[in-house]
Coordinates of C-alpha atoms in Angstrom, one line a residue:
X1 CA 125.6 82.9 264.0
X2 CA 124.1 80.7 266.7
X3 CA 126.3 82.5 269.2
X4 CA 125.0 85.8 267.8
X5 CA 121.5 85.0 268.1
X6 CA 121.8 83.9 271.7
X7 CA 123.9 87.0 272.6
X8 CA 120.9 89.2 271.4
X9 CA 118.0 87.1 272.5
X10 CA 119.0 85.8 276.0
X11 CA 119.4 89.2 277.6
X12 CA 116.1 90.1 276.0
X13 CA 114.3 87.2 277.5
X14 CA 116.0 88.0 280.9
X15 CA 114.7 91.5 280.8
X16 CA 111.3 90.2 280.0
X17 CA 111.1 87.7 283.0
X18 CA 112.4 90.1 285.4
X19 CA 112.7 93.9 286.1
X20 CA 115.4 93.5 288.5
X21 CA 118.6 94.8 287.0
X22 CA 120.7 92.4 289.3
X23 CA 119.1 89.1 288.0
X24 CA 119.6 90.3 284.3
X25 CA 123.2 90.9 285.0
X26 CA 123.5 87.5 286.6
X27 CA 122.3 85.8 283.3
X28 CA 124.9 87.9 281.5
X29 CA 127.7 86.9 283.9
X30 CA 126.7 83.1 284.0
X31 CA 127.4 82.8 280.3
X32 CA 130.9 84.2 280.9
X33 CA 131.5 82.3 284.3
X34 CA 132.2 79.1 282.4
X35 CA 135.6 80.5 281.3
X36 CA 136.7 80.2 284.9
X37 CA 136.8 76.4 284.3
X38 CA 138.7 76.8 281.0
X39 CA 141.9 75.3 282.3
X40 CA 140.2 71.9 283.3
X41 CA 138.2 72.0 280.1
X42 CA 141.6 72.6 278.2
X43 CA 142.7 69.3 279.8
X44 CA 139.6 67.4 278.8
X45 CA 139.8 68.7 275.2
X46 CA 143.4 67.3 275.0
X47 CA 142.1 64.0 276.2
X48 CA 139.5 63.3 273.6
X49 CA 139.3 63.6 269.9
X50 CA 139.0 67.3 268.9
X51 CA 136.0 66.4 266.5
X52 CA 134.1 64.8 269.4
X53 CA 134.5 68.0 271.5
X54 CA 133.3 70.1 268.7
X55 CA 130.2 68.1 268.0
X56 CA 129.3 67.6 271.6
X57 CA 129.7 71.3 272.2
X58 CA 127.2 72.0 269.6
X59 CA 124.8 69.2 270.4
X60 CA 124.5 70.5 274.0
X61 CA 123.7 73.9 273.1
X62 CA 121.4 72.4 270.7
X63 CA 119.6 70.5 273.4
X64 CA 119.7 73.4 276.1
X65 CA 118.2 75.8 273.8
X66 CA 115.6 73.5 272.7
X67 CA 114.5 73.1 276.1
X68 CA 114.4 76.8 276.7
X69 CA 112.3 77.3 273.5
X70 CA 110.0 74.8 275.2
X71 CA 109.8 76.7 278.3
X72 CA 109.4 80.0 276.6
X73 CA 106.4 78.7 274.5
X74 CA 104.7 77.9 277.6
X75 CA 104.8 81.6 278.7
X76 CA 106.5 80.8 282.1
X77 CA 110.5 81.0 282.2
X78 CA 111.7 80.7 285.8
X79 CA 115.0 82.5 286.5
X80 CA 116.9 79.5 287.5
X81 CA 116.5 77.7 284.2
X82 CA 117.5 80.9 282.3
X83 CA 120.9 81.1 284.5
X84 CA 121.4 77.5 283.9
X85 CA 120.9 78.0 280.1
X86 CA 123.4 80.8 280.0
X87 CA 126.0 78.8 282.0
X88 CA 125.5 75.5 280.1
X89 CA 125.7 77.1 276.6
X90 CA 128.8 79.2 277.9
X91 CA 130.5 75.9 279.0
X92 CA 129.8 74.3 275.7
X93 CA 131.2 77.3 274.0
X94 CA 134.5 77.1 275.9
X95 CA 134.7 73.4 274.6
X96 CA 134.0 74.1 271.1
X97 CA 136.3 77.1 271.0
X98 CA 139.3 75.2 272.7
X99 CA 138.8 72.2 270.2
X100 CA 138.4 74.3 267.2
X101 CA 141.7 75.8 267.7
X102 CA 143.4 72.5 268.7
X103 CA 142.3 70.8 265.5
X104 CA 143.4 73.5 263.0
X105 CA 147.0 72.3 262.9
X106 CA 146.1 68.8 262.1
X107 CA 144.0 70.0 259.1
X108 CA 146.2 72.8 257.7
X109 CA 149.8 73.0 256.5
X110 CA 152.2 75.0 258.8
X111 CA 152.6 77.8 256.1
X112 CA 148.7 78.0 255.8
X113 CA 147.9 78.6 259.5
X114 CA 147.7 82.5 259.4
X115 CA 145.5 82.2 256.4
X116 CA 143.2 79.4 258.0
X117 CA 142.9 81.2 261.2
X118 CA 142.0 84.7 259.6
X119 CA 139.3 82.9 257.5
X120 CA 137.8 81.2 260.6
X121 CA 138.0 84.7 262.6
X122 CA 136.3 86.4 259.8
X123 CA 133.5 83.7 259.8
X124 CA 133.1 84.3 263.5
X125 CA 132.9 88.0 263.2
X126 CA 130.4 87.5 260.3
X127 CA 128.1 85.3 262.1
X128 CA 128.4 86.6 265.9
X129 CA 128.7 90.3 264.9
X130 CA 126.6 90.8 261.7
X131 CA 124.1 87.9 261.1
X132 CA 123.4 86.7 264.5
X133 CA 122.4 89.6 266.7
X134 CA 120.0 91.4 264.2
X135 CA 118.5 87.9 263.4
X136 CA 118.0 87.2 267.2
X137 CA 116.5 90.6 267.5
X138 CA 114.1 90.2 264.6
X139 CA 112.9 86.8 265.6
X140 CA 112.3 88.1 269.0
X141 CA 110.0 90.8 267.5
X142 CA 108.0 88.0 265.6
X143 CA 107.8 85.5 268.7
X144 CA 109.7 85.0 271.7
X145 CA 110.3 81.2 271.3
X146 CA 111.5 81.7 267.7
X147 CA 115.2 82.8 268.4
X148 CA 115.9 80.0 270.5
X149 CA 114.4 77.3 268.1
X150 CA 116.2 78.9 265.2
X151 CA 119.4 78.9 267.6
X152 CA 119.0 75.3 268.4
X153 CA 118.7 74.3 264.7
X154 CA 121.8 76.3 263.9
X155 CA 123.8 74.3 266.4
X156 CA 122.4 71.1 265.1
X157 CA 123.4 72.1 261.4
X158 CA 126.9 73.0 262.7
X159 CA 127.2 69.5 264.4
X160 CA 126.2 67.7 261.1
X161 CA 128.8 69.8 259.2
X162 CA 131.5 68.8 261.7
X163 CA 130.7 65.1 261.3
X164 CA 132.7 65.5 257.8
X165 CA 135.9 66.3 259.8
X166 CA 138.6 63.4 260.1
X167 CA 138.5 61.8 263.5
X168 CA 141.7 62.4 265.5
X169 CA 142.8 60.2 268.3
X170 CA 143.8 62.4 271.4
X171 CA 147.5 62.3 272.5
X172 CA 147.1 61.8 276.2
X173 CA 150.9 61.9 276.7
X174 CA 153.2 64.8 277.6
X175 CA 156.9 64.8 276.9
X176 CA 158.5 62.5 279.1
X177 CA 155.3 61.2 280.7
X178 CA 153.5 57.9 280.1
X179 CA 149.8 57.6 279.5
X180 CA 147.6 60.3 281.0
X181 CA 146.6 59.5 284.6
X182 CA 142.9 59.0 285.1
X183 CA 140.8 60.3 287.7
X184 CA 140.4 63.7 289.6
X185 CA 144.1 63.5 290.6
X186 CA 145.2 63.0 286.9
X187 CA 142.9 65.8 285.7
X188 CA 144.3 68.1 288.3
X189 CA 148.0 67.2 287.6
X190 CA 147.6 67.6 283.7
X191 CA 145.7 70.9 284.2
X192 CA 148.6 72.1 286.3
X193 CA 151.1 71.1 283.8
X194 CA 149.4 73.2 281.2
X195 CA 149.4 76.4 283.6
X196 CA 153.0 75.6 284.3
X197 CA 153.9 75.4 280.6
X198 CA 152.3 78.9 280.0
X199 CA 154.1 80.2 283.0
X200 CA 157.4 78.8 282.2
X201 CA 157.5 79.3 278.4
X202 CA 158.9 82.7 277.6
X203 CA 157.1 83.6 274.5
X204 CA 153.8 82.3 275.7
X205 CA 154.2 84.2 279.1
X206 CA 154.9 87.4 277.3
X207 CA 151.8 86.8 275.0
X208 CA 149.6 86.3 278.1
X209 CA 150.8 89.5 279.8
X210 CA 150.2 91.6 276.6
X211 CA 146.9 90.0 275.8
X212 CA 145.8 90.6 279.6
X213 CA 146.7 94.3 279.0
X214 CA 145.0 94.5 275.8
X215 CA 141.6 93.2 277.3
X216 CA 141.9 95.9 280.1
X217 CA 142.5 98.7 277.5
X218 CA 139.8 97.6 275.3
X219 CA 137.2 97.2 278.0
X220 CA 138.1 100.6 279.6
X221 CA 137.0 102.0 276.3
X222 CA 134.1 100.1 275.3
X223 CA 132.6 99.9 278.8
X224 CA 131.8 103.7 278.4
X225 CA 131.5 103.9 274.9
X226 CA 127.8 104.4 274.7
X227 CA 128.1 107.3 277.2
X228 CA 131.0 108.7 275.5
X229 CA 129.3 108.6 271.9
X230 CA 126.1 110.6 273.5
X231 CA 127.6 112.9 275.9
X232 CA 131.2 113.7 274.4
X233 CA 130.5 113.4 270.7
X234 CA 126.8 114.4 270.9
X235 CA 125.4 112.0 268.7
X236 CA 122.0 110.5 269.1
X237 CA 121.2 107.0 270.7
X238 CA 121.8 105.1 267.3
X239 CA 125.4 106.6 267.1
X240 CA 126.6 103.9 269.4
X241 CA 125.4 101.1 266.9
X242 CA 127.2 102.9 264.2
X243 CA 130.5 102.9 266.0
X244 CA 130.0 99.2 266.6
X245 CA 129.4 98.6 263.1
X246 CA 132.5 100.5 262.2
X247 CA 134.5 98.5 264.6
X248 CA 133.1 95.2 263.1
X249 CA 133.9 96.3 259.4
X250 CA 137.5 97.1 260.7
X251 CA 137.5 93.4 262.1
X252 CA 136.6 92.1 258.8
X253 CA 139.3 94.2 256.9
X254 CA 141.8 93.0 259.4
X255 CA 140.9 89.3 258.9
X256 CA 141.3 89.7 255.2
X257 CA 144.8 91.7 255.5
X258 CA 146.3 89.7 258.4
X259 CA 147.6 86.7 256.3
X260 CA 149.3 89.0 253.8
X261 CA 150.8 91.2 256.8
X262 CA 152.0 88.1 258.6
X263 CA 153.7 86.7 255.5
X264 CA 155.4 90.0 254.5
X265 CA 156.4 91.2 258.0
X266 CA 156.6 87.8 259.9
X267 CA 154.5 87.1 263.1
X268 CA 156.9 89.0 265.6
X269 CA 156.9 92.4 263.6
X270 CA 153.1 91.8 263.0
X271 CA 152.5 91.7 266.7
X272 CA 154.5 94.9 267.2
X273 CA 152.4 96.5 264.4
X274 CA 149.1 95.4 265.8
X275 CA 149.8 96.6 269.3
X276 CA 151.3 100.0 268.1
X277 CA 148.2 100.6 265.6
X278 CA 145.7 99.7 268.6
X279 CA 147.7 102.1 271.0
X280 CA 147.9 105.1 268.5
X281 CA 144.3 104.7 267.6
X282 CA 143.4 105.1 271.2
X283 CA 145.7 108.0 271.7
X284 CA 144.2 109.9 268.6
X285 CA 140.7 109.6 270.0
X286 CA 141.7 110.9 273.3
X287 CA 143.4 113.8 271.4
X288 CA 140.8 114.6 268.8
X289 CA 137.2 113.6 269.7
X290 CA 135.6 114.0 266.4
X291 CA 133.1 111.4 265.5
X292 CA 134.2 110.5 262.2
X293 CA 137.6 110.2 263.3
X294 CA 136.5 108.1 266.3
X295 CA 134.7 105.7 263.9
X296 CA 137.8 105.4 261.9
X297 CA 139.8 104.8 264.7
X298 CA 137.6 102.1 266.2
X299 CA 137.7 100.3 262.6
X300 CA 141.8 100.7 262.7
X301 CA 141.9 99.3 266.3
X302 CA 139.7 96.3 265.5
X303 CA 141.8 95.6 262.6
X304 CA 144.9 95.7 264.7
X305 CA 143.2 93.5 267.2
X306 CA 142.4 91.0 264.7
X307 CA 145.9 90.8 263.3
X308 CA 147.0 90.2 266.8
X309 CA 144.4 87.3 267.3
X310 CA 145.6 85.6 263.9
X311 CA 149.3 86.0 264.7
X312 CA 149.0 84.6 268.4
X313 CA 146.6 81.8 267.5
X314 CA 149.1 80.6 264.9
X315 CA 152.0 80.9 267.3
X316 CA 150.4 79.1 270.0
X317 CA 149.6 76.1 267.5
X318 CA 153.1 76.0 266.6
X319 CA 154.7 76.3 269.9
X320 CA 152.3 74.2 272.1
X321 CA 153.6 70.5 272.4
X322 CA 151.6 67.9 270.8
X323 CA 148.5 67.0 273.0
X324 CA 148.7 70.1 275.1
X325 CA 147.2 72.8 272.6
X326 CA 143.6 72.5 274.5
X327 CA 145.2 73.4 277.8
X328 CA 147.5 76.5 276.3
X329 CA 144.4 77.7 274.3
X330 CA 142.2 77.7 277.5
X331 CA 144.9 79.0 279.9
X332 CA 145.6 81.9 277.3
X333 CA 141.9 82.7 277.1
X334 CA 141.7 83.1 281.1
X335 CA 144.3 85.9 280.7
X336 CA 142.4 87.5 277.9
X337 CA 138.9 87.3 279.5
X338 CA 139.8 87.5 283.1
X339 CA 141.1 91.0 283.0
X340 CA 138.1 92.4 281.0
X341 CA 136.1 93.2 284.3
X342 CA 139.1 95.0 285.6
X343 CA 139.3 97.1 282.4
X344 CA 135.5 97.9 282.5
X345 CA 135.9 98.9 286.3
X346 CA 138.9 101.1 285.3
X347 CA 137.2 102.9 282.4
X348 CA 134.2 103.7 284.5
X349 CA 136.5 105.4 287.4
X350 CA 138.5 107.3 284.9
X351 CA 135.5 108.6 283.0
X352 CA 134.0 109.7 286.1
X353 CA 137.0 111.1 287.9
X354 CA 139.3 112.4 285.0
X355 CA 136.9 112.9 282.0
X356 CA 135.6 111.0 279.1
X357 CA 138.9 111.2 277.2
X358 CA 140.8 109.6 280.0
X359 CA 140.1 105.9 279.3
X360 CA 141.3 106.3 275.7
X361 CA 144.4 107.9 276.7
X362 CA 145.1 105.2 279.5
X363 CA 144.4 102.3 277.1
X364 CA 146.9 103.7 274.8
X365 CA 149.7 104.4 277.2
X366 CA 149.0 100.7 278.8
X367 CA 149.7 99.3 275.2
X368 CA 152.7 101.3 274.4
X369 CA 154.1 100.1 277.8
X370 CA 153.9 96.5 276.4
X371 CA 156.0 97.0 273.4
X372 CA 159.3 95.9 275.0
X373 CA 157.6 92.6 275.8
X374 CA 157.4 91.8 272.1
X375 CA 161.0 92.1 271.4
X376 CA 162.6 88.9 269.7
X377 CA 159.3 87.2 269.1
X378 CA 159.6 84.5 266.7
X379 CA 158.7 85.4 263.1
X380 CA 158.9 81.8 261.7
X381 CA 158.6 78.4 263.7
X382 CA 161.9 76.9 264.7
X383 CA 163.4 74.0 262.9
X384 CA 162.7 71.5 265.9
X385 CA 159.1 73.1 266.1
X386 CA 158.4 72.4 262.4
X387 CA 159.7 68.8 262.6
X388 CA 157.5 68.1 265.5
X389 CA 154.4 69.6 264.0
X390 CA 155.0 67.7 260.9
X391 CA 155.4 64.6 262.6
X392 CA 152.2 65.0 264.7
X393 CA 150.2 65.9 261.7
X394 CA 151.4 63.0 259.8
X395 CA 150.4 60.6 262.7
X396 CA 147.0 62.2 262.7
X397 CA 146.5 61.8 259.1
X398 CA 147.4 58.1 259.4
X399 CA 145.0 57.5 262.2
X400 CA 142.2 59.3 260.4

């Protein structure tokens, strides 16, 4: 919820501080720029207890937003502190998200990973998509400092809740290595080891390629969705919001259905289903631009994306060696987030040169082209993976 409040209120504050569209976009970009440091952050997460990373990420966001609240209360907010706020909160978010995924396997049984991850994703969708943005906008209307004060309190509350998690000693060793080497050289070496693992592991490498294409396709559509809704579908301005609500509802439905689907079909076939469903939803919209059908297809597409997320997060948690899940998660996120600007640019070019339906058709065809990469994906973890995960969880519980 705190992230959702920030996503709504920070751009409003930037627009109130300056009328220069460039600087408003700089504030928005600063929050995402932290993901460029994700591989290094993943290494740091692997070197410390996950609970410490989670609590530190919340406390940093609490402190930064409390300072921004104080700035806003004075009536004068310089642009530089605003950009720094966006960057630092984004940086703390990367720490938090990487640690959150790395701690789950030590808390949940292997057979419960899909259900656990689905519940976490549903909670994120509810807070970030439903509760946070309208709360941020409503608080902004009452008084400009209020969203950031409530935001700071939300992260403090999260940190207090997380103190109840069991402590977990970081495993600084890699397979065949000794203790993790300290200093910049050791940090660089461990970061490179994580990237090398992602590039060398057949399953993880294929998942990275597919998620990169998913990011391109999704952003190609969503970057021009507001224009598509108004000009192609002929809906009023609030029609765009209704489409986003339909997508969010589809995400919640997908989070609820994902554990059952993964259990019945297995992770491998579930991934094929999720990509196929997403591809067909794009192609249906490209063929039949009727607004009720578009809303339904956005919901179906979002459900497919959530199924993909639940299955791939669980697969990474099973396949990553002990002590490397933070690096695997952050490196994977680079592939997911890094291609989104390319997709947004592609959507704009296609909509301008080939018509408003072209981004939808291109997204669907790109996803269909990814299906061969999902052949022979594992549906259940291998026996060595089960034994390694079970041994690591037993050690963690003993240390806790």
